[in-house]
Each structure stands twice: as C-alpha cells, then as structure tokens.
Amino acid sequence: MLAGVLLLIFLSPLVAQDPCKDSKDGFKVRLSIKTALGNDAYEWNESEMFLFRSTVAYAMRKQTNQDTYNIENILVCNDTQRVSFVFVVTSPDNQAQLIPKAQVEQAVRQNKRRINSAFLLSDMTLEFVGIPPTLSAPITYKTQPWLIVFGVVIGGVAVGIVALLMSTASKKRRAKGKAAGLSEEDEGIVKENGTALSGLGGNHGVYNQAFSNDDRFTQL
Amino acid sequence: MEFSKSQGQASSLWFGGSTSEPVGTFSVIHQVLVGIILSIDLNVITAGLTMKLLRHQINGHIGGRQTDLLLCLSLQIELKDIIIIIIMSKEARPSWDSPMQFVLACVSYAVGLGNVWRFPYLCQMHGGGGFLIPYLLMLVLEGIPLFCMELAIGQKMRLGSIGAWTAISPYLGGLGIASVVTSMYLCLYYNVINAWSFWYLFHSFQSVLPWAECPVNANRTGYLEECEVASPTQYFFYRETLNISSSIDENGGIHMGQALCLLLAWIIVYLFIVRGVKSTGMVVYFTATFPYVVLIIYLIRGVTLHGAWNGVKYMFTPKLEQLANPQTWINAATQIFFSLGLGFGSLIAFASYNHHNNNFERQAVAVSLINSGTSVFASIVTFAIYGFKATFNYENCLERMRLLMLNTFDLSEETISVENVTEWIHHLNVSYPERFAAIASKVEDCSLEAELDTAVEGTGLAFIVYSEAIKNMPLSQFWSVLYFVMLLLLGMGSMLGNVTAIITPLGDIKLLSRTFSNETINGLVCLLCLLLGFGFTSRSGNYWFTIFNEYAATLSLLFIVFIEVVSVCYVYGLRRFEKDIEDMLGHRPNWYWKVMWAAVSPLLLFGLFIFYIINYIQGGTPTYQAWDKHLGKSVVQEYPAYGQAFIALLLVSSLSCVPLVALYVACRKKRRGTPLRKHAINTVTTSTV
C-alpha cells in the first residue's frame, strides 16, 4: 500500500495534463523576423520570449483592467525553429484554470499595434493564427479628391469655351461694322479697281455739293 | 445647291457683269467657289468635248464685294440635258495654316489607342518579332495606297465625304452617308474611353492609388469579398469605375462620376473643334507630339525596371512558325486597315482643307510609316511593362510558396530562400508525403512563362494590366498621371478626326450652313453624341460598348473602302484620277500606286470582307464577356435576342446606305424622264484670286 501511494505521488505530476499543449484555448503564434528586418534581424532567444510573455500579460491587464496578470500566467510550448509556438493564458487566481479563447483574442486584437511595435514587426510578420488582423480604417475624405481636380479642369475648359465664343461674336460684330462702313483696307483677296463702284455696297456716298439741291447758301 | 436646268440647243456664255447689274440672287463676301457638274449625253462625250471652267477674272470687271455671278457654258454641239449645280459658299473654305498642321492632324488621328493596346497583343499572339513581316507587307500593299487615295480625293474635291463622293458619281452619295453614319457610331462610344481615362487620371491625385489596395469590409477584419477573389485593379475597374452588372439584361442607374467625365470629354472635344480647322490646327501640335514624349519617358523607365528585359526578350524572339497560320496574315491586314482610320471620311475631311497643290503623296507615306513605327515603339514599352509585371508576380508566387513551406513544416527562415523554393517543394513532397498532401491544394506552380503568356488587349490592357504595373513602381502617382494623360491625348487626337468627319459634310450642306452658324452645328453634334453617350455610363453600359466596339465599325468599313477603291478606279476612271493627281502634284502617280489601287488593294479588301462574313456565320451566336462578381472573373455569355437584333441593325444601317441612295438617285432620274445612262464629269475648280 505504501508503494501504491508512493507510485501515485510520483506519477501524478508525470500524467498531469500539460495545460499548454493539449488545451483548445491556446493560440499559435508565428514570427517572421528575417523577412521583416533582413539584416537588422535579432536573434530569437529566451529574453525575446520573456518580452513576448510580458506583452501578452500587458494586453490581458489592459483588457480586464486587473493588475494581477503576471508573466507566470502566460505558458508557452511547442517552440520550433520557425520561431512559432503555442501559448495559453492562465487565470491569476487559479493556475489550473485557463482564460477562454475569445477573451484572449479580444485582448490581443485591441493591443495588436503595441505588441507589433514591441517586436518591430507588422501584422503580416507577427501572426496569431486564428486572430485576423484589424485593418486600418480607410481614409475618408470630406470631398473626394477627384472631384476637386475635376472641378478645376472643367472650370478651365468652360472659361476657354466662353472666351472663344465671345471672341467669335466680337469678330462677327467687327466684320459687320466693316461691311457697313467702307474701309478700303480690307483683308479680302478680291482686289478692287478703285472705281466708283466701291460705293455700290454702301449707302453712304460722298456728298457732292455741286449736285445738291440745297440752296441754303444761294438765297436770292 | 441650286439646280437650274436648261434644255435646248445652246446656251450662251455670258457674264452678268458688263452692266454691273446683279443677275443672280447670291451674294458673295470673299470668294466664289463655282462648281459645275455637267451631265452630258454620251454622244457629246464622243465628240471629244472637255470643258473646264475658267477662273473668274470677271471679278475685276465687276469689282466690289457684291459680286454676283452666273456662268453657263456655251456648247457648239447638241446637248440633251444639262444639269448645272452651282455650289457657292459665303466665304473661302478655311485651310490649314501650314502643311505641317495637316500632317500633324493626320498623325494625331491615325496614332490612337489601337497602336497601344491592340498591336502589342497581336505581336504576342502571332509570334513576336515575326509578326512584323506580314505587318509591314500589308502596310505596303494596302495601307499606304489607300491612305494616299483618300487624301487625294479630299484634296481634289475640297468637300467632306458626302459632297466628295456625290461629285465622283451621283449614285455614290450613299458612300459618304455610310461614312458619316459609321463615324457617328464611333464618336458615340470612343469618347467613353476618354471618360474612363479622365476618371483614372483624376483618381491618381491621391496619396495611395485607389487601385493599389482592396477596400476593407465592414468590421475591418478583411478585404471585400469581390476584391479578394479578383485583384484590386480589376475590382477598381469593374466595380468602382463601371459598377458593372452581371449581364447585359440587368440595367441600372447611370454612374454619376462616369457621366461627369463624359460631359467633360465632350466639352473638351467641342472646344477643340468649335472653330473648325483653325482651332483643330492649333490643338494638333500638342496632341500629336506629347504622346511621343511620354512614350520615350516610359521607355526609359520601363527598360530600367526589374524584369523588363524578360518581357522584351519574350516579345522579340520570333516564332516564325506562326507565319504559316492564315490568321496571322488576316490580323495583320485588319490591323493596318483599322489603325490608319480609313473609310470614316476623316482623311477626306482633313485633306479637303488643303491647298490644291499640297504634296499629299509624300505626306501619306510619312504618316503611314509614323503610324506603324509608333505601334512598334509602343509595343516595346508595353512589353517592358509586361516583363516587369510578370516578374513581379512570379517572384510573389515564389515568396508565397516559400512561406507556405516554412509554415507547414516549421523550418527556420534561413533554410529556404527564394531561389531554391522549387527544389525544396520537391524534397518536402518526397520526404513527408502525408503532410504535403494536406496542403497540396494551396501549392501553386510558379512559372514566368505562364505569367508572360497572359495576353491581354483592349481596355483590359490599358486600364487593368497597366495600372497594376504602375502601382508597383516607385513614385506611382507621377507615372499614373503621365500614363493617363498620354491615353487621353491619343484618344482626343483620334476624336478630333472622328468629329471632323461628321461636321465637315454637315457644314458643306448649304441648307444647314445658311440657317446655323458653324459653331452651332458643331455644338449640336457634340450635344447629340453626349446625350446618346450617357447610355454607355449605365451599369450595363460596358456591354453595349463592346457591341459597338466589335460590330459598329468593322465590317462596314471594309465594305466602304472596297467600294471607294473600286469606284475611284473603275467608275471615276483611273486615268481621270491620274490626271487629277498630275494637276495637283505636277507628276503622275507611278506604277506602284496604279497597281495597288487597281488590283491589289481591292482584292485584299474583298478577301478580308468575305473572311469576316464567313467568320460571323461560322461563329454561331455572338457572345460577350460578362463580369461575375462572385467568381471574380469574366465569363462567356450569349447575347440575348434584342442584342443580336441590335448588332444586325448596326451593320445594316451603315451597309445599306450605299445601295439605298444609289437606288433613290436612279429612281429620281427616271422620274424626271431623263435618259438612262449618264456619265458625270466633274469640273470643280476653285477660284483663288
């Protein structure tokens, strides 16, 4: 009986469930440091892992507004060469109890930007498998920029047309004025003989006093 | 046009000027253009009579601005009938300020969007550098001769297409009308492309090009579904630019942005043509030369891009076995034909503003060679860009595969590099078959050849493929603005010719030009085209656009130009045509021109025409590409019944003008009781004092 009790005492930690590996509340994390930073890439070691655990703890603190989360509450396993691993979050009150997946997801999503910048990575290179990245909000404009450019161009074109039509109208008016008057210096190709027939077109002749019937001056 | 008919033995030639008494009811301001078309009985011709109208030095006798003139011809022999048509114009026909303006106008018209988006595609489909052989051969056999012929007709007749063909033979007025109708159809849909270019141009003035990234969905977890399955550039074109529906049956509202851009396009076209040749002549200096500046800049940028050399090498390695394919030769012939813009009446209209002795022969050769040279030049640029885009996509594909392998097998990042991805895929497939099978669906076969093989033409090339390449260039906003300005100038330059082809014959009709001023006629034409063009901005507008693009101006043009060549050579008479050219140029056309006009070009055109008809018949129900927003790509669909009826209407409306008008003229002549066979002698001269 003593042997049985001793066996139980020694075996229990061995058969105890690993909360990290088998849990369904865990998230797989993948980092692509060389892709993101190239030559400036840092080595992934225990200290970096420490930083990661502390950022997740920070995220949990912010999300639950409880200052009780600590590094010990973040358990990590399945560490690979890829730099990918699985982590779970335990409750600060009870080490055996795990925080549900949805809550962890919400915490990570809210603080993703801070977590990214801690590692100099982006949403593409620091992946939480199963947590879609929150894309940046699209830029909204009060007036669409294309309308502004459109307005400028169509304004310029309208001014051009109005100017053209006005110049045509004024040219016509000038041409009419010329036809009414008898300007000899016309640009027409037709050359005139300079005969008196140039007066045919107009209705103002040259007043020839010799033929006038006006006898104002010769009152007898 | 006034008709005065006198019957009888002889009429006397008299000048209504000796008593300075106005004889007619016309008043002339600057110059009188008198044309007399005589319809003379065959007997008279055999008497060896040719008449030419004397220049009216009578101006000197009468003097003054009010020169009223009436000319009849005195004939010593029996005339059965004389029909005198006196064409008078209020002012001298406007003309180009210099021959250079005319050449630039023709270059601007001929060098259009087709040089940029159709020729590179044909080059790629038909064996790269080897395609140049049939292309240049067709240029020599049909391109240059037909171009020269249209310029000669325009310069000789000094009228738009309707007047010119009526002058050649009264039965052929329908040819001019068919040209005007086809030009009308072209104007309607061509300016929609300019509207798209404006849309893209205005949207380039943003910090991030809108077609560079997909828009995010409502809860910001991912991108819009349609954009995910397609690509951001396709999404921007089909959804945001066109808001296209999924078939031609589904109509929708008008896209306001498109409608505004179309309005702007038509206002600018009006601004360019409002004064006729005077305004057009100023504009073509810019629209003809600036695209070349942009092409050179793009060439320099293009060949310095990473991977551009792959594309250029791919294009220029000739695959000479394609020359055995008859489709290659047919495509070369049609490309030359449509690229030069023959048959629309634009060339006749442009040439009608020339001086009588302008050397159009040399200009025709020059413009045709410039047009073909631009095609080749533009395709070098296009293939540099293709090469860049294909290399970019290929390298992205390799990167994606690398990540997939790293993530699945949890290997360190340094193990697989972009160069040895393919070897690693093979190695992992062999070593871990079960794990590999799990992700087998995601594994893509990355191939540079396959990327280069994706041949695109038309609006897809210009607006999707090019914008995709541009968004990956550094400083993409600048390149985008430059590119769309070039597209705009090419399109606007061609629009100038298209609209001139309509307004020149309209301006020649005396009834219209007496009631309305030139500016009003031009404005009305532009307004009508704008209102009808709004139909292309609706949600299914792109499908109607495709109908017009494929059917409105293809078969009818072949028919029109074929009738043109045949009528000039055989109805008008090649000998008479030669004499006219000698009159204009000072020398007769040599044997090359005569052989091409009389034999080779008509045969080629007839062959093409027959081929097109056979193609239509054999092709079964006409189909179109409809955009499926769930699949993110275009699917083939058949046209509904009313769509096919509309296609038939388009074809019939322009083809039938020729026989209908000929029939009408014949009936009218019969009703007037005139004898049957007539020969028309054209003695149109201009009087420039």
PDB file of C-alpha atoms in Angstrom, chain A residues 42-144:
ATOM      1  CA  TYR A  42      17.615  39.995 -33.971  1.00  0.00           C
ATOM      2  CA  GLU A  43      18.182  36.558 -32.598  1.00  0.00           C
ATOM      3  CA  TRP A  44      15.201  34.817 -31.064  1.00  0.00           C
ATOM      4  CA  ASN A  45      16.184  33.699 -27.588  1.00  0.00           C
ATOM      5  CA  GLU A  46      14.841  33.389 -24.061  1.00  0.00           C
ATOM      6  CA  SER A  47      14.887  37.124 -23.481  1.00  0.00           C
ATOM      7  CA  GLU A  48      12.709  37.723 -26.532  1.00  0.00           C
ATOM      8  CA  MET A  49      10.340  35.057 -25.306  1.00  0.00           C
ATOM      9  CA  PHE A  50      10.275  36.829 -21.954  1.00  0.00           C
ATOM     10  CA  LEU A  51       9.329  40.055 -23.759  1.00  0.00           C
ATOM     11  CA  PHE A  52       6.572  38.267 -25.620  1.00  0.00           C
ATOM     12  CA  ARG A  53       5.074  36.816 -22.468  1.00  0.00           C
ATOM     13  CA  SER A  54       5.157  40.199 -20.795  1.00  0.00           C
ATOM     14  CA  THR A  55       3.397  41.907 -23.742  1.00  0.00           C
ATOM     15  CA  VAL A  56       0.616  39.334 -23.657  1.00  0.00           C
ATOM     16  CA  ALA A  57       0.315  39.797 -19.902  1.00  0.00           C
ATOM     17  CA  TYR A  58       0.142  43.546 -20.509  1.00  0.00           C
ATOM     18  CA  ALA A  59      -2.610  43.001 -23.059  1.00  0.00           C
ATOM     19  CA  MET A  60      -4.599  40.901 -20.587  1.00  0.00           C
ATOM     20  CA  ARG A  61      -4.133  43.550 -17.905  1.00  0.00           C
ATOM     21  CA  LYS A  62      -5.414  46.278 -20.183  1.00  0.00           C
ATOM     22  CA  GLN A  63      -8.343  44.275 -21.368  1.00  0.00           C
ATOM     23  CA  THR A  64      -9.552  43.077 -17.939  1.00  0.00           C
ATOM     24  CA  ASN A  65      -8.419  46.156 -16.035  1.00  0.00           C
ATOM     25  CA  GLN A  66      -6.919  43.797 -13.453  1.00  0.00           C
ATOM     26  CA  ASP A  67      -3.367  44.382 -12.360  1.00  0.00           C
ATOM     27  CA  THR A  68      -2.979  40.801 -11.269  1.00  0.00           C
ATOM     28  CA  TYR A  69      -1.728  39.277 -14.534  1.00  0.00           C
ATOM     29  CA  ASN A  70       1.906  38.308 -14.489  1.00  0.00           C
ATOM     30  CA  ILE A  71       4.494  36.510 -16.584  1.00  0.00           C
ATOM     31  CA  GLU A  72       3.736  33.237 -14.857  1.00  0.00           C
ATOM     32  CA  ASN A  73       0.209  33.341 -16.227  1.00  0.00           C
ATOM     33  CA  ILE A  74       1.434  33.034 -19.806  1.00  0.00           C
ATOM     34  CA  LEU A  75       2.515  29.494 -20.643  1.00  0.00           C
ATOM     35  CA  VAL A  76       4.403  28.759 -23.836  1.00  0.00           C
ATOM     36  CA  CYS A  77       5.126  25.466 -25.559  1.00  0.00           C
ATOM     37  CA  ASN A  78       5.826  23.850 -28.920  1.00  0.00           C
ATOM     38  CA  ASP A  79       8.683  26.143 -29.671  1.00  0.00           C
ATOM     39  CA  THR A  80      10.067  25.474 -33.175  1.00  0.00           C
ATOM     40  CA  GLN A  81      12.890  26.659 -35.383  1.00  0.00           C
ATOM     41  CA  ARG A  82      10.431  28.600 -37.480  1.00  0.00           C
ATOM     42  CA  VAL A  83      10.010  30.762 -34.481  1.00  0.00           C
ATOM     43  CA  SER A  84       6.490  29.602 -33.874  1.00  0.00           C
ATOM     44  CA  PHE A  85       4.931  28.433 -30.634  1.00  0.00           C
ATOM     45  CA  VAL A  86       1.673  27.979 -28.781  1.00  0.00           C
ATOM     46  CA  PHE A  87       0.701  29.957 -25.718  1.00  0.00           C
ATOM     47  CA  VAL A  88      -2.125  29.809 -23.202  1.00  0.00           C
ATOM     48  CA  VAL A  89      -3.157  32.247 -20.515  1.00  0.00           C
ATOM     49  CA  THR A  90      -3.990  31.045 -17.030  1.00  0.00           C
ATOM     50  CA  SER A  91      -6.135  32.905 -14.633  1.00  0.00           C
ATOM     51  CA  PRO A  92      -4.177  34.801 -11.985  1.00  0.00           C
ATOM     52  CA  ASP A  93      -6.392  33.456  -9.207  1.00  0.00           C
ATOM     53  CA  ASN A  94      -6.246  29.821 -10.201  1.00  0.00           C
ATOM     54  CA  GLN A  95      -3.222  28.424 -12.033  1.00  0.00           C
ATOM     55  CA  ALA A  96      -5.167  25.459 -13.309  1.00  0.00           C
ATOM     56  CA  GLN A  97      -7.912  27.464 -14.929  1.00  0.00           C
ATOM     57  CA  LEU A  98      -7.375  28.828 -18.404  1.00  0.00           C
ATOM     58  CA  ILE A  99      -8.772  32.038 -19.772  1.00  0.00           C
ATOM     59  CA  PRO A 100     -11.205  31.265 -22.610  1.00  0.00           C
ATOM     60  CA  LYS A 101     -10.056  31.758 -26.169  1.00  0.00           C
ATOM     61  CA  ALA A 102     -12.489  34.528 -27.036  1.00  0.00           C
ATOM     62  CA  GLN A 103     -11.272  36.735 -24.244  1.00  0.00           C
ATOM     63  CA  VAL A 104      -7.639  36.269 -25.127  1.00  0.00           C
ATOM     64  CA  GLU A 105      -8.465  37.024 -28.746  1.00  0.00           C
ATOM     65  CA  GLN A 106     -10.158  40.238 -27.827  1.00  0.00           C
ATOM     66  CA  ALA A 107      -7.257  41.307 -25.663  1.00  0.00           C
ATOM     67  CA  VAL A 108      -4.745  40.623 -28.421  1.00  0.00           C
ATOM     68  CA  ARG A 109      -6.809  42.406 -31.089  1.00  0.00           C
ATOM     69  CA  GLN A 110      -7.170  45.502 -29.029  1.00  0.00           C
ATOM     70  CA  ASN A 111      -3.451  45.774 -28.347  1.00  0.00           C
ATOM     71  CA  LYS A 112      -2.007  44.293 -31.501  1.00  0.00           C
ATOM     72  CA  ARG A 113      -0.352  47.525 -32.509  1.00  0.00           C
ATOM     73  CA  ARG A 114       1.548  47.769 -29.217  1.00  0.00           C
ATOM     74  CA  ILE A 115       2.583  44.112 -29.428  1.00  0.00           C
ATOM     75  CA  ASN A 116       3.748  44.591 -33.024  1.00  0.00           C
ATOM     76  CA  SER A 117       5.827  47.627 -32.235  1.00  0.00           C
ATOM     77  CA  ALA A 118       7.478  45.896 -29.294  1.00  0.00           C
ATOM     78  CA  PHE A 119       8.981  43.472 -31.770  1.00  0.00           C
ATOM     79  CA  LEU A 120       9.415  45.894 -34.703  1.00  0.00           C
ATOM     80  CA  LEU A 121       7.083  43.673 -36.728  1.00  0.00           C
ATOM     81  CA  SER A 122       3.816  44.108 -38.571  1.00  0.00           C
ATOM     82  CA  ASP A 123       0.530  42.293 -38.883  1.00  0.00           C
ATOM     83  CA  MET A 124       1.960  40.229 -41.718  1.00  0.00           C
ATOM     84  CA  THR A 125       5.103  39.130 -39.891  1.00  0.00           C
ATOM     85  CA  LEU A 126       3.715  38.578 -36.384  1.00  0.00           C
ATOM     86  CA  GLU A 127       0.793  36.274 -36.908  1.00  0.00           C
ATOM     87  CA  PHE A 128      -1.602  34.972 -34.344  1.00  0.00           C
ATOM     88  CA  VAL A 129      -3.140  32.055 -36.160  1.00  0.00           C
ATOM     89  CA  GLY A 130      -6.887  32.436 -35.851  1.00  0.00           C
ATOM     90  CA  ILE A 131      -6.921  36.110 -34.981  1.00  0.00           C
ATOM     91  CA  PRO A 132      -7.487  38.153 -38.127  1.00  0.00           C
ATOM     92  CA  PRO A 133      -5.631  41.452 -38.113  1.00  0.00           C
ATOM     93  CA  THR A 134      -7.629  44.597 -37.698  1.00  0.00           C
ATOM     94  CA  LEU A 135      -7.022  46.503 -40.886  1.00  0.00           C
ATOM     95  CA  SER A 136      -6.512  50.194 -40.699  1.00  0.00           C
ATOM     96  CA  ALA A 137      -9.601  52.226 -41.323  1.00  0.00           C
ATOM     97  CA  PRO A 138      -9.874  53.566 -44.828  1.00  0.00           C
ATOM     98  CA  ILE A 139      -9.128  57.245 -45.210  1.00  0.00           C
ATOM     99  CA  THR A 140     -12.357  59.125 -45.669  1.00  0.00           C
ATOM    100  CA  TYR A 141     -12.371  62.497 -47.316  1.00  0.00           C
ATOM    101  CA  LYS A 142     -14.898  65.223 -46.854  1.00  0.00           C
ATOM    102  CA  THR A 143     -14.771  65.980 -50.584  1.00  0.00           C
ATOM    103  CA  GLN A 144     -13.433  63.309 -52.831  1.00  0.00           C
TER     104      GLN A 144
END
